Short mmCIF file of C-alpha atoms in Angstrom, two decimals:
data_model
loop_
_atom_site.label_atom_id
_atom_site.label_comp_id
_atom_site.label_asym_id
_atom_site.label_seq_id
_atom_site.Cartn_x
_atom_site.Cartn_y
_atom_site.Cartn_z
CA ALA A 4 -200.11 -105.05 203.24
CA ARG A 5 -198.00 -107.09 205.65
CA ALA A 6 -200.00 -110.29 205.03
CA SER A 7 -199.74 -109.93 201.26
CA ASP A 8 -196.03 -109.13 201.67
CA ALA A 9 -195.51 -112.35 203.63
CA ARG A 10 -197.59 -114.42 201.20
CA ALA A 11 -195.71 -113.05 198.18
CA GLY A 12 -192.43 -113.75 199.98
CA ARG A 13 -193.44 -117.38 200.61
CA GLU A 14 -194.55 -117.78 196.99
CA LEU A 15 -191.25 -116.32 195.79
CA LYS A 16 -189.26 -118.65 198.08
CA GLN A 17 -191.12 -121.67 196.69
CA ALA A 18 -190.72 -120.51 193.08
CA CYS A 19 -186.99 -119.93 193.57
CA ALA A 20 -186.58 -123.35 195.21
CA ARG A 21 -188.31 -124.97 192.19
CA HIS A 22 -186.39 -122.72 189.75
CA ASP A 23 -189.79 -121.74 188.35
CA ALA A 24 -189.14 -118.45 186.55
CA PRO A 25 -192.79 -117.63 185.62
CA ALA A 26 -193.94 -118.22 189.22
CA ALA A 27 -191.04 -116.08 190.52
CA ARG A 28 -192.10 -113.30 188.14
CA ALA A 29 -195.69 -113.43 189.40
CA ALA A 30 -194.60 -113.47 193.07
CA LEU A 31 -192.22 -110.54 192.59
CA ILE A 32 -194.89 -108.43 190.91
CA ALA A 33 -197.39 -109.30 193.67
CA TRP A 34 -194.80 -108.39 196.30
CA ALA A 35 -193.98 -105.06 194.61
CA ARG A 36 -197.69 -104.22 194.26
CA GLY A 37 -198.24 -104.87 197.95
CA ARG A 38 -195.16 -102.91 198.92
CA HIS A 39 -195.82 -99.96 196.59
CA PRO A 40 -199.60 -99.79 195.99
CA ASP A 41 -199.39 -96.42 194.24
CA ALA A 42 -196.73 -97.52 191.75
CA ALA A 43 -198.93 -99.55 189.34
CA CYS A 44 -196.38 -102.36 189.08
CA ARG A 45 -197.11 -104.60 186.09
CA SER A 46 -193.76 -105.96 184.94
CA LEU A 47 -190.32 -107.06 186.06
CA ARG A 48 -189.00 -103.74 184.80
CA ASP A 49 -191.32 -102.02 187.30
CA VAL A 50 -190.04 -104.32 190.07
CA THR A 51 -186.47 -103.38 189.14
CA ALA A 52 -187.32 -99.69 189.46
CA LEU A 53 -188.85 -100.26 192.92
CA ALA A 54 -186.10 -102.50 194.33
CA ALA A 55 -184.12 -100.90 197.15
CA THR A 56 -180.89 -102.87 196.69
CA PRO A 57 -178.63 -103.31 193.65
CA ALA A 58 -178.51 -107.06 194.35
CA LEU A 59 -182.26 -107.44 193.89
CA ARG A 60 -182.27 -105.23 190.78
CA GLU A 61 -179.56 -107.41 189.20
CA ALA A 62 -181.32 -110.65 190.15
CA VAL A 63 -184.59 -109.40 188.65
CA ILE A 64 -182.77 -108.45 185.44
CA GLU A 65 -181.34 -111.99 185.30
CA LEU A 66 -184.85 -113.41 185.75
CA GLU A 67 -186.12 -111.18 182.97
CA ARG A 68 -183.31 -112.37 180.67
CA ALA A 69 -184.13 -116.00 181.45
CA LEU A 70 -187.81 -115.43 180.65
CA TYR A 71 -187.55 -113.18 177.61
CA GLY A 72 -183.97 -113.34 176.33
CA ARG A 73 -183.04 -114.82 172.98
CA ALA A 74 -180.87 -117.57 174.48
CA ARG A 75 -183.26 -119.12 176.96
CA THR A 76 -181.36 -120.90 179.68
CA ALA A 77 -182.44 -122.89 182.70
CA TRP A 78 -183.01 -120.28 185.40
CA GLN A 79 -181.67 -120.93 188.88
CA GLY A 80 -183.60 -119.19 191.67
CA ASP A 81 -180.92 -119.18 194.37
CA ALA A 82 -179.44 -115.76 193.53
CA LEU A 83 -182.86 -114.11 193.37
CA TRP A 84 -183.94 -115.58 196.70
CA HIS A 85 -180.71 -114.48 198.43
CA ALA A 86 -181.03 -110.99 196.96
CA PHE A 87 -184.68 -110.78 198.02
CA GLN A 88 -183.74 -111.74 201.58
CA ARG A 89 -181.32 -108.78 201.71
CA GLU A 90 -184.06 -106.36 200.66
CA PRO A 91 -185.24 -104.11 203.53
CA ARG A 92 -188.40 -105.50 205.13
CA ALA A 93 -190.30 -102.22 205.07
CA ALA A 94 -190.84 -100.07 202.03
CA ALA A 95 -188.67 -97.01 202.03
CA LYS A 96 -190.74 -94.03 203.03
CA PRO A 97 -190.31 -90.89 200.98
CA LYS A 98 -187.92 -88.57 202.71
CA ALA A 99 -189.65 -85.58 204.20
CA THR A 100 -188.49 -82.49 202.42
CA ARG A 101 -187.64 -79.67 204.72
CA THR A 102 -188.91 -76.44 203.41
CA ALA A 103 -186.78 -73.72 204.82
CA ALA A 104 -188.15 -70.27 204.23
CA LEU A 105 -185.65 -68.37 202.17
CA PRO A 106 -185.52 -64.61 202.37
CA PRO A 107 -186.92 -62.93 199.27
CA LEU A 108 -184.38 -61.93 196.64
CA PHE A 109 -186.06 -58.61 196.03
CA LYS A 110 -188.06 -56.59 198.49
CA LEU A 111 -190.99 -55.15 196.66
CA GLY A 112 -192.40 -51.81 197.69
CA SER A 113 -189.36 -50.69 199.64
CA ALA A 114 -187.58 -48.92 196.78
CA SER A 115 -187.96 -45.15 196.82
CA LYS A 116 -188.78 -43.36 193.59
#
């Protein structure tokens, strides 16, 4: 996954430098798929849900607006690239849930009749 992560990162950097919104979309989805293989990431909305930082979520929303919004504007990739660089390098691991054994609320069989 690390190699695909690095490749997707390079592709995203190049797309952002060229201000190529469709290529940035493809690189982000590839990166999210590599980072979260169980998440079935297919769209920018999925990438937004998987982003760890608010900066990346906002930058992806801006990319989505540039690609699909009514008023299409020339997209600038600088903000997305800077936000991506601030994203943690490793995928966040699910927090281990501690299961503390709670005492039973009712003790069955101990009541006298």
